[in-house]
Short mmCIF file of C-alpha atoms and ligand atoms in Angstrom, two decimals:
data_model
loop_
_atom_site.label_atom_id
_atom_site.label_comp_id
_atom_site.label_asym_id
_atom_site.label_seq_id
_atom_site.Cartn_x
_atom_site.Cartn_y
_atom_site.Cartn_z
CA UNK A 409 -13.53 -17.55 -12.47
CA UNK A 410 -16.32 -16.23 -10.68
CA UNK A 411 -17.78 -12.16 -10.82
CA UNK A 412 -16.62 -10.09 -7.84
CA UNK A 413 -17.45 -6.61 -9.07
CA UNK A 414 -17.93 -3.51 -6.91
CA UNK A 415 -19.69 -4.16 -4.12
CA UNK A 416 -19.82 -7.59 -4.18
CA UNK A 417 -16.56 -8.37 -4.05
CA UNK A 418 -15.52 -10.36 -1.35
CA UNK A 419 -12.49 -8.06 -0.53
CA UNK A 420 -14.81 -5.05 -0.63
CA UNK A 421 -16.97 -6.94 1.52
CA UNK A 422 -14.46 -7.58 4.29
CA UNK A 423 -13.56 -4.17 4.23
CA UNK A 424 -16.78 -2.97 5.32
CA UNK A 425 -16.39 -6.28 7.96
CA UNK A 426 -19.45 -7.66 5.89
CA UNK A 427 -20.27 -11.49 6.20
CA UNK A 428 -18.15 -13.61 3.57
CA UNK A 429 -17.58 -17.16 2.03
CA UNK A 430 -14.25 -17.15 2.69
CA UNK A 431 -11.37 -14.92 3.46
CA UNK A 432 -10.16 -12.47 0.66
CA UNK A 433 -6.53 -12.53 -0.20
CA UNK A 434 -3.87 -10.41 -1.77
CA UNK A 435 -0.02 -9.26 -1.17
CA UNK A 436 1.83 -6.26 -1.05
CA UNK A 437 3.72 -5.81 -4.03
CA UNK A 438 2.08 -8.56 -5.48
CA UNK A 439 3.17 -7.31 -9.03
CA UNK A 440 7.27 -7.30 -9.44
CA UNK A 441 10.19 -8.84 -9.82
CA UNK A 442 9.83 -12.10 -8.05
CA UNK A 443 7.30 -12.92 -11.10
CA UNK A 444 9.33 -13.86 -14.41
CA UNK A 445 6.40 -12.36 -16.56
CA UNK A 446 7.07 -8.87 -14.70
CA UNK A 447 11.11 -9.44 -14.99
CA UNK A 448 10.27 -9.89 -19.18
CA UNK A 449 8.32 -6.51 -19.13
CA UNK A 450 11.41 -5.08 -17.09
CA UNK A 451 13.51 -6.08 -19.73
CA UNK A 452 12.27 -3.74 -22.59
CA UNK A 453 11.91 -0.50 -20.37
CA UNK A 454 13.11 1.23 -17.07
CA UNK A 455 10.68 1.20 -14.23
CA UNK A 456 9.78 4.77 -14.66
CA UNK A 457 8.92 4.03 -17.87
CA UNK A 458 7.02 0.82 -17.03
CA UNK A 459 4.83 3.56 -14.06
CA UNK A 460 4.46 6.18 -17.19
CA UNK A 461 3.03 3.25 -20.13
CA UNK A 462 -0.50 2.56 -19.05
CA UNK A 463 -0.49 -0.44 -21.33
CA UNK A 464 2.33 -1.99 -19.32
CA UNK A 465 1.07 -0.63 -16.17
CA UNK A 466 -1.93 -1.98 -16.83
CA UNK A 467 -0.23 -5.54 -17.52
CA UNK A 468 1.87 -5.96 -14.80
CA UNK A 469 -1.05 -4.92 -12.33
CA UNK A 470 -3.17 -8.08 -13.95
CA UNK A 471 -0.10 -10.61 -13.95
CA UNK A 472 -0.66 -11.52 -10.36
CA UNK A 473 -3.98 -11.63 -11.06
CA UNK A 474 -4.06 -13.85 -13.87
CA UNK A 475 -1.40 -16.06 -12.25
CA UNK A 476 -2.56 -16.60 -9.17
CA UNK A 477 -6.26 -15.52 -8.67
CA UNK A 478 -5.89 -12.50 -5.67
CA UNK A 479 -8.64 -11.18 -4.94
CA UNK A 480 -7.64 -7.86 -5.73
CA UNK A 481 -5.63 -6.14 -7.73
CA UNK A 482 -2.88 -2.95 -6.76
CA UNK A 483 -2.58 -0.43 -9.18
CA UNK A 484 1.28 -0.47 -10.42
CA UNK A 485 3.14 2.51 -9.73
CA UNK A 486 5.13 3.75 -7.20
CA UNK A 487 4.87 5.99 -3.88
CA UNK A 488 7.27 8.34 -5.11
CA UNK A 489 5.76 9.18 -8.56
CA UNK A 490 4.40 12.00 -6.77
CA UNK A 491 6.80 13.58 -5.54
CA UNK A 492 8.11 13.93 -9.35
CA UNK A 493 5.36 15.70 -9.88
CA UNK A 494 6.12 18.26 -6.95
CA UNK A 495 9.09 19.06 -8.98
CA UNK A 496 11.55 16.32 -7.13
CA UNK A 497 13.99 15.00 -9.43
CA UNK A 498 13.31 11.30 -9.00
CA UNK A 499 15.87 8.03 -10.13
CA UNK A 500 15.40 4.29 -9.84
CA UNK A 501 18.67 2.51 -9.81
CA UNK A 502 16.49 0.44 -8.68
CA UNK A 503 16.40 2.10 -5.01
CA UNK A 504 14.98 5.44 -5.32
CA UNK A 505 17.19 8.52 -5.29
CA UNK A 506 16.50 12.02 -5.06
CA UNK A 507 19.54 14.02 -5.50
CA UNK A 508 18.15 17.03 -4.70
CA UNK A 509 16.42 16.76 -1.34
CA UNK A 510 14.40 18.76 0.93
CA UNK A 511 16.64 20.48 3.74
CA UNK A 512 14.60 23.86 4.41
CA UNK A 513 11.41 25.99 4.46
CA UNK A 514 12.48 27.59 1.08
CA UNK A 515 12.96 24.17 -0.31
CA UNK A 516 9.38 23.29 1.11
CA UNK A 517 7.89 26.49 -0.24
CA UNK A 518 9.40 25.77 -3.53
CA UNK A 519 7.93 22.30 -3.88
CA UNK A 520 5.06 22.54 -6.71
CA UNK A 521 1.08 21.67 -5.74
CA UNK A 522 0.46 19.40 -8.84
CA UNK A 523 -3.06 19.22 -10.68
CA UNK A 524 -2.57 15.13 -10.41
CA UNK A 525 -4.52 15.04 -13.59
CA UNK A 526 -2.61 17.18 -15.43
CA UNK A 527 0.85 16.23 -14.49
CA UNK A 528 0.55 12.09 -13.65
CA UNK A 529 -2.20 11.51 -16.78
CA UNK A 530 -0.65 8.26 -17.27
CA UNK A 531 -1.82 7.28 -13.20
CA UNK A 532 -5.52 7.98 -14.24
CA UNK A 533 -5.38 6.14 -17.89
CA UNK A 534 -3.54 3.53 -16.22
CA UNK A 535 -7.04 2.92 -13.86
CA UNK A 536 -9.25 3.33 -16.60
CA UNK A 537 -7.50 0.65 -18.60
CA UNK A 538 -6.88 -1.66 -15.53
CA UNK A 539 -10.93 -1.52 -15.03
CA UNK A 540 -11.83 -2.37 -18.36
CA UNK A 541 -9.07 -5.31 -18.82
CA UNK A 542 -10.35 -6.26 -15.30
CA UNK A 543 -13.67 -6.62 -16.19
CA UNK A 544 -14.82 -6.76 -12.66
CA UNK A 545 -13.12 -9.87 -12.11
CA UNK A 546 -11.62 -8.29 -8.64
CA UNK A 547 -11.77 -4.60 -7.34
CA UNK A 548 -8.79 -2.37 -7.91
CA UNK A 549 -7.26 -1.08 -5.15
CA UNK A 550 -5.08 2.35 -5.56
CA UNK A 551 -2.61 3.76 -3.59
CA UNK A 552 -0.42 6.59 -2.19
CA UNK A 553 2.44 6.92 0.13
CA UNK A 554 1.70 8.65 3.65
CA UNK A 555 2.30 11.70 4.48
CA UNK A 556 5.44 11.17 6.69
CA UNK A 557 6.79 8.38 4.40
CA UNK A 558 6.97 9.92 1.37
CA UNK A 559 8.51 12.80 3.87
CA UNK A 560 11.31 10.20 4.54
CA UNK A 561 12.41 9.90 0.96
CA UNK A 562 12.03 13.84 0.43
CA UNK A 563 14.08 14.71 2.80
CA UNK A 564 16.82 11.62 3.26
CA UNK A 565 17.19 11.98 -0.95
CA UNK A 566 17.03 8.06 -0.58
CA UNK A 567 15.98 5.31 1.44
CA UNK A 568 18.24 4.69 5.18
CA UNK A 569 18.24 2.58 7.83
CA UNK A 570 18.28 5.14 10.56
CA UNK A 571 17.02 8.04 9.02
CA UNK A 572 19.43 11.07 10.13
CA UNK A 573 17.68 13.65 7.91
CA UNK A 574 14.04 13.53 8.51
CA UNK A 575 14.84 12.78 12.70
CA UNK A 576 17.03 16.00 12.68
CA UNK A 577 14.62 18.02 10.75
CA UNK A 578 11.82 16.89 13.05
CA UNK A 579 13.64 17.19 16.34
CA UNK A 580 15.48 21.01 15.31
CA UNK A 581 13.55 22.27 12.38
CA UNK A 582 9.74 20.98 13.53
CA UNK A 583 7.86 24.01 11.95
CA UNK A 584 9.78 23.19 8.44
CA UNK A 585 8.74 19.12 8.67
CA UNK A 586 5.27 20.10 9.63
CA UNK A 587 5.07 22.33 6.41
CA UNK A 588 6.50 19.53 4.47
CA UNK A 589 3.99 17.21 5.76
CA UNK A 590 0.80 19.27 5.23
CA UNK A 591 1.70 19.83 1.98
CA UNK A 592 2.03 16.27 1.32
CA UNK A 593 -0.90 15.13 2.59
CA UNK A 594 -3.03 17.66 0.48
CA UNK A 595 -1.33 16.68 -2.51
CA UNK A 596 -1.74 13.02 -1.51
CA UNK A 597 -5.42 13.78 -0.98
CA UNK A 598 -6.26 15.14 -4.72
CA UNK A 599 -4.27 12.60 -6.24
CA UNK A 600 -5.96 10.20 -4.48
CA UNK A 601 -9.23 11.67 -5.09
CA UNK A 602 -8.84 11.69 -8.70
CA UNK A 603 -7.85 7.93 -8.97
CA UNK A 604 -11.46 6.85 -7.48
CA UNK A 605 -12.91 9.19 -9.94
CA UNK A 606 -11.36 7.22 -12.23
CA UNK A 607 -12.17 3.92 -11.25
CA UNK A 608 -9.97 2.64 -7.94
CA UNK A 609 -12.29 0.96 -5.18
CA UNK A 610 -10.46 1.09 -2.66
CA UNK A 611 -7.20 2.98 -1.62
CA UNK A 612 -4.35 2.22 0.66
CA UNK A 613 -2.26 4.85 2.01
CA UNK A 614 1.42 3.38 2.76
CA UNK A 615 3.26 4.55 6.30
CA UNK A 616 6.16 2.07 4.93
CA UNK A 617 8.43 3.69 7.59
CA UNK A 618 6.38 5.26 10.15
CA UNK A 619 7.84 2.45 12.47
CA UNK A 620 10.54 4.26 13.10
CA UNK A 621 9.07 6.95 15.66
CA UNK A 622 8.39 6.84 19.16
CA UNK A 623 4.79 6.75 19.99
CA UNK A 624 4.49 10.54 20.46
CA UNK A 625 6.10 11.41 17.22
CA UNK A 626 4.11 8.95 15.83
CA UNK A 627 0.68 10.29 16.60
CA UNK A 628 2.60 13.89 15.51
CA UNK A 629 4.33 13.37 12.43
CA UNK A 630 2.67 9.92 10.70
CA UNK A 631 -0.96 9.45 12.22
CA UNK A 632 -1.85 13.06 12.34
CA UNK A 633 -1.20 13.54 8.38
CA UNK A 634 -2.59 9.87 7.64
CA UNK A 635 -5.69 10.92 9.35
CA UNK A 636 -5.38 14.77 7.16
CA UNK A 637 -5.64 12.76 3.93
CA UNK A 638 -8.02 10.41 4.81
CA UNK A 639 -10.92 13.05 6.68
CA UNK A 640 -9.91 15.38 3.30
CA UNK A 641 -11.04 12.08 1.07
CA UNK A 642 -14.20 11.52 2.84
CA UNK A 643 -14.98 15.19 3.03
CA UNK A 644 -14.64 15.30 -0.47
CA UNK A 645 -17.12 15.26 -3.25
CA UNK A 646 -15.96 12.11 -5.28
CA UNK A 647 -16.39 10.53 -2.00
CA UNK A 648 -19.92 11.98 -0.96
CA UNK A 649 -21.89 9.22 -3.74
CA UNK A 650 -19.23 6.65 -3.39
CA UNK A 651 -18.46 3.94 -1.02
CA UNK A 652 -14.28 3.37 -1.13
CA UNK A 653 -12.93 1.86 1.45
CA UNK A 654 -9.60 3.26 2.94
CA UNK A 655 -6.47 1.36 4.26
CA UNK A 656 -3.96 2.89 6.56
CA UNK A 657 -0.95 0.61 6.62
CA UNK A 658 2.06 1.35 9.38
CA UNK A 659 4.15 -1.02 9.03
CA UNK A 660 5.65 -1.42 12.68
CA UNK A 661 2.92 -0.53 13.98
CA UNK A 662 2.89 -2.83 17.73
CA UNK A 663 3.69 0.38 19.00
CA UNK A 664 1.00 2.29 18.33
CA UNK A 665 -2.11 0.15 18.82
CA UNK A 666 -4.07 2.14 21.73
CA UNK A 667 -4.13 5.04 18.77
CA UNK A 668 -3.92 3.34 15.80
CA UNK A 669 -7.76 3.01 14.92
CA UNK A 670 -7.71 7.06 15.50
CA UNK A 671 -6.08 7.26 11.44
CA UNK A 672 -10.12 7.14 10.23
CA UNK A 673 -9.21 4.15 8.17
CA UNK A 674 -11.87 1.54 7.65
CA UNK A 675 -9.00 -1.06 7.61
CA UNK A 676 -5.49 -1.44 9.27
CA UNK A 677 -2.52 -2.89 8.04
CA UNK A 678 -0.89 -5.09 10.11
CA UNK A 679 2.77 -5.91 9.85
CA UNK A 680 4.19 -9.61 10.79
CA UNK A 681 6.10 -8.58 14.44
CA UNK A 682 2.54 -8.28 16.00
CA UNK A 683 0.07 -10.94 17.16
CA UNK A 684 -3.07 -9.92 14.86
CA UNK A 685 -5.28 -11.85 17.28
CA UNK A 686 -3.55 -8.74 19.93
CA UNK A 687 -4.42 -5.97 17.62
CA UNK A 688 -7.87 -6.82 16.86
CA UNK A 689 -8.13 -6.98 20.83
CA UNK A 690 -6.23 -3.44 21.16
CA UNK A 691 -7.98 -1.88 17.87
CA UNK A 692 -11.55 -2.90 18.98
CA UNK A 693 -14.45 -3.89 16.44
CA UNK A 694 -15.49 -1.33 14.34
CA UNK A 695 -11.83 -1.46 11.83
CA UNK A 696 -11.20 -4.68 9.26
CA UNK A 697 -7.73 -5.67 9.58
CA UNK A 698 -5.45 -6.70 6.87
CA UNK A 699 -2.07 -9.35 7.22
CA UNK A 700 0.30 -10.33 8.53
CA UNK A 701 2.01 -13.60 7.52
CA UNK A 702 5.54 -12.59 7.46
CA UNK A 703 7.02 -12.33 3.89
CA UNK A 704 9.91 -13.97 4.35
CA UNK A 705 7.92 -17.61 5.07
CA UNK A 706 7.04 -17.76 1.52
CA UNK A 707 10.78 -19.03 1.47
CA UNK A 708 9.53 -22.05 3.54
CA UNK A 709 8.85 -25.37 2.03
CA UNK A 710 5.17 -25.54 1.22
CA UNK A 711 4.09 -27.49 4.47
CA UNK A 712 5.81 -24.45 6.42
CA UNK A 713 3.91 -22.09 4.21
CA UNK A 714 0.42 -23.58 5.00
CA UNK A 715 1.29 -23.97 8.43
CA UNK A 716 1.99 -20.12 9.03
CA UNK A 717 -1.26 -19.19 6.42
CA UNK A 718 -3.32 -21.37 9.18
CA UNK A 719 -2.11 -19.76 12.05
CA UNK A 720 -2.35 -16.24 10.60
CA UNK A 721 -6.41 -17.44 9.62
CA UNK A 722 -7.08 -18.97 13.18
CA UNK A 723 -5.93 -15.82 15.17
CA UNK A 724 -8.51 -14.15 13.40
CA UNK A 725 -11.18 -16.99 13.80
CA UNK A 726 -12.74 -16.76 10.93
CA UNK A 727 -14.34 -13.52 11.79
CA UNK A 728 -16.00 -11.06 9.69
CA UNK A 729 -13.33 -8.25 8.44
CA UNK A 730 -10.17 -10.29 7.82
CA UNK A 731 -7.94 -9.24 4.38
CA UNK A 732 -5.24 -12.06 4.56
CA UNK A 733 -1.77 -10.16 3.21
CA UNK A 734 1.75 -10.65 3.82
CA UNK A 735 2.83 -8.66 6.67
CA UNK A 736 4.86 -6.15 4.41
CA UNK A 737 5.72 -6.47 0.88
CA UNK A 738 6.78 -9.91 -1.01
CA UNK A 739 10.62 -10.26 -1.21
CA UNK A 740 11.79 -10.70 -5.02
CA UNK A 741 13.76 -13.74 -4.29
CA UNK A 742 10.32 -15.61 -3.52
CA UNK A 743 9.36 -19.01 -5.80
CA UNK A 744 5.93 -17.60 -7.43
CA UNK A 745 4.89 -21.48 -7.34
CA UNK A 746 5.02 -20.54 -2.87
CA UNK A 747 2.59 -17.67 -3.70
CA UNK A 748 0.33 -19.92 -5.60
CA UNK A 749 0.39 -22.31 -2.49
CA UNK A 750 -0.53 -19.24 -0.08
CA UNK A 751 -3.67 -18.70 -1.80
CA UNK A 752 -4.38 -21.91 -2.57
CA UNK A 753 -4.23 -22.32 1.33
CA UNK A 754 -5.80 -19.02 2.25
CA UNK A 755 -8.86 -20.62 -0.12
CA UNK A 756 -9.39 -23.53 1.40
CA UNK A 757 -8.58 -22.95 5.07
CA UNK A 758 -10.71 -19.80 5.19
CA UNK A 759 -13.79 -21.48 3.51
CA UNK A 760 -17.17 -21.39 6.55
O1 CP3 B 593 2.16 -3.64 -4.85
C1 CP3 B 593 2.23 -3.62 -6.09
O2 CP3 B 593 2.36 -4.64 -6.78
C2 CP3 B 593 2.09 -2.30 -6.79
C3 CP3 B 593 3.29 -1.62 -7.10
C4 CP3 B 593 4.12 -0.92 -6.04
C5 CP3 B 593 5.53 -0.67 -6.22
N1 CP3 B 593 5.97 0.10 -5.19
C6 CP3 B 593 6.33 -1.14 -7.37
C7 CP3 B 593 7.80 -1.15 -7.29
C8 CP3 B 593 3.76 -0.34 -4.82
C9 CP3 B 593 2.43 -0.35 -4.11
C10 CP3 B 593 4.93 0.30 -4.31
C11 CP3 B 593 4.95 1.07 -3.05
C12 CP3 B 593 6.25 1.52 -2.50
N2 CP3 B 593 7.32 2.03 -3.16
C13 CP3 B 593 6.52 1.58 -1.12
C14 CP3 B 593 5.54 1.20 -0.04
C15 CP3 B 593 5.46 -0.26 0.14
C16 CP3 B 593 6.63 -0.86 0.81
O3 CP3 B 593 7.21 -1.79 0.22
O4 CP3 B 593 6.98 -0.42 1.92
C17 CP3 B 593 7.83 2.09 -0.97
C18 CP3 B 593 8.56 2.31 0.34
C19 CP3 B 593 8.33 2.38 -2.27
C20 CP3 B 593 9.66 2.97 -2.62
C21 CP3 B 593 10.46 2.06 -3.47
N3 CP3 B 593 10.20 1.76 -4.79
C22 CP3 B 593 11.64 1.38 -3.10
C23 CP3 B 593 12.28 1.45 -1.74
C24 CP3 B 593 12.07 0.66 -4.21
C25 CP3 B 593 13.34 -0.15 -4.36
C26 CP3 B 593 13.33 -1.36 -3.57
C27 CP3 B 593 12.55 -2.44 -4.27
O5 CP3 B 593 11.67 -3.04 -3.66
O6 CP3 B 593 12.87 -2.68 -5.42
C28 CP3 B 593 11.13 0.87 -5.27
C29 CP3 B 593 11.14 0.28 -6.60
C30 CP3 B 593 9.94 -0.53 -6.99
N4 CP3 B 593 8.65 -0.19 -6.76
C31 CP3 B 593 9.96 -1.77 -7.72
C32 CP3 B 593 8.63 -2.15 -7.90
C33 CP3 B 593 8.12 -3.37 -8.64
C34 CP3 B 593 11.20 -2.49 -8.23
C35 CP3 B 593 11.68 -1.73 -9.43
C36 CP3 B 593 12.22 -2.61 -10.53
O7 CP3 B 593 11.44 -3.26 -11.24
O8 CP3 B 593 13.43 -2.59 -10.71
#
């Protein structure tokens, strides 16, 4: 397998919307249950515990890599670690639950500022041991949940399909989801921070459910913090010698594409309801765009699959600053032999 370390890296150099070979692949939750090696791990321990053991963090994060070739690799861990670490009480049954959510500004004021290093050690070592196994076969990529997603889950106590909670506390109580949110995205920022002092190369900030807003409350509640953790990174001084790209991903984001660019992000996500030919049009030249095929086409026969890989490759041309991805994450009733036949497609379509 060929070197792609640091900057070299053809995803690192599509980020930056740098000339490359071919077009650099990976997938959202490419490490989980739709891979049996991941479902063995699972077997032995609960998926906290599998987020708190480096070791197995660390070998579930190079599974996908091993197995299929990506092009990067995604930290393993989840968006809502953090908010343990705020003093949430956090369950997976497998959904999360929180049973104690956030419902006021006393609530808010009571939520603890973590030292990341000091309360989520097992994040960091979890890097420093992904780096080393990696080898600088592919860059490492870690992660956080946005601002208002993470927001979602505080205050719903759970995931929802219309969110009741977080609406009413942004509609009645805006003052008290505005506190919530700036806390959250300072938080977000040190802990984000300290993983590319530890060895990530890139991050990608996760707006899961920012979808779910009108434009206006959009650019309010989701952009506005994306774009508070993201100016804090690049203001910071881990970031002053280093150059780590940053991905913004709102999912649903068709919406929002006259503003989108605004998050600072040097790439956007791009979910699969959009034309990604129409967002690079909308978005303008100076962001790298990462997506979209929609998840669920991995269930297609493989024909289908290469069919929908070439269509997501020719709407961007073959253009400098294309990440191919799934347009959300992979679904964990998905043949891993389909994912093999992605990339193998991604490979050889993409070639110049
Ligand atoms: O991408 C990767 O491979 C890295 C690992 C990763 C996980 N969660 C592991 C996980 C990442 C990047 C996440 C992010 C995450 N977590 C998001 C944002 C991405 C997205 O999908 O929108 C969100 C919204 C969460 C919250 C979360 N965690 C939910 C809603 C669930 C339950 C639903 C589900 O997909 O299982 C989880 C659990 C979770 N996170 C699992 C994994 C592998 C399954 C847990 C298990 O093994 O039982």
């Amino acid at each position: 397998m060929s070197e792609q370390s640091g900057s070299e890296s053809l995803f690192l150099r599509a980020c930056r919307r740098q000339q490359v070979e071919r077009t650099p692949v990976w997938m959202m939750r490419q490490a989980g249950r739709y891979m049996p090696q991941y479902r063995a791990v699972r077997k032995k321990v609960s998926f906290l515990e599998l987020c708190k053991t480096p070791e197995l963090a660390c070998e579930v994060t190079l599974q996908p890599i091993d197995e299929f070739g990506f092009d990067a690799a995604i930290l393993f861990c989840d968006i809502l670690i953090p908010l343990e670490a705020m003093e949430m009480k956090l369950d997976f049954t497998p959904a999360p639950v929180l049973p104690e959510p956030v419902e006021s500004a006393a609530d808010v004021d009571r939520l603890a500022v973590p030292d990341p290093t000091q309360e989520m050690p097992y994040v960091y070592e979890a890097i420093r041991q992904i780096r080393s196994s990696l080898a600088g076969r592919v860059p490492l990529i870690g992660f956080a949940g946005a601002p208002f997603t993470m927001a979602t889950y505080a205050i719903e106590g759970s995931g929802s399909k219309t969110w009741p909670r977080t609406k009413s506390l942004m509609f009645s109580a805006p003052d008290v989801a505005h506190a919530l949110l700036a806390k959250l995205a300072d938080c977000v920022a040190v802990y984000l921070e300290a993983q590319v002092a530890a060895g990530a190369q890139a991050l990608q900030l996760f707006d899961s459910w920012a979808g779910i807003l009108a434009p206006p409350d959009f650019r309010e509640f989701a952009l506005a913090y994306a774009r508070r953790v993201i100016d804090k990174l690049r203001a910071s001084p881990t970031f002053r010698d280093r150059d780590v790209p940053i991905i913004y991903f709102a999912n649903g984001c068709a919406p929002y594409l006259d503003v989108y660019a605004d998050s600072g992000a040097d790439v956007l996500g791009v979910d699969w309801r959009v034309d990604i030919a129409e967002v690079r049009r909308r978005v303008g030249p100076n962001v790298a765009l990462q997506g979209n095929m929609d998840p669920m086409c991995l269930l297609m026969p493989p024909d289908g699959i290469r069919a929908r890989v070439k269509q997501v490759l020719d709407a961007m041309d073959n253009q400098p600053g294309h990440i191919f991805n799934l347009g959300h994450g992979v679904h964990k009733t998905t043949n891993p032999e389909h994912v093999r036949v992605m990339v193998e497609c991604v490979r050889e379509l993409s070639t110049r």
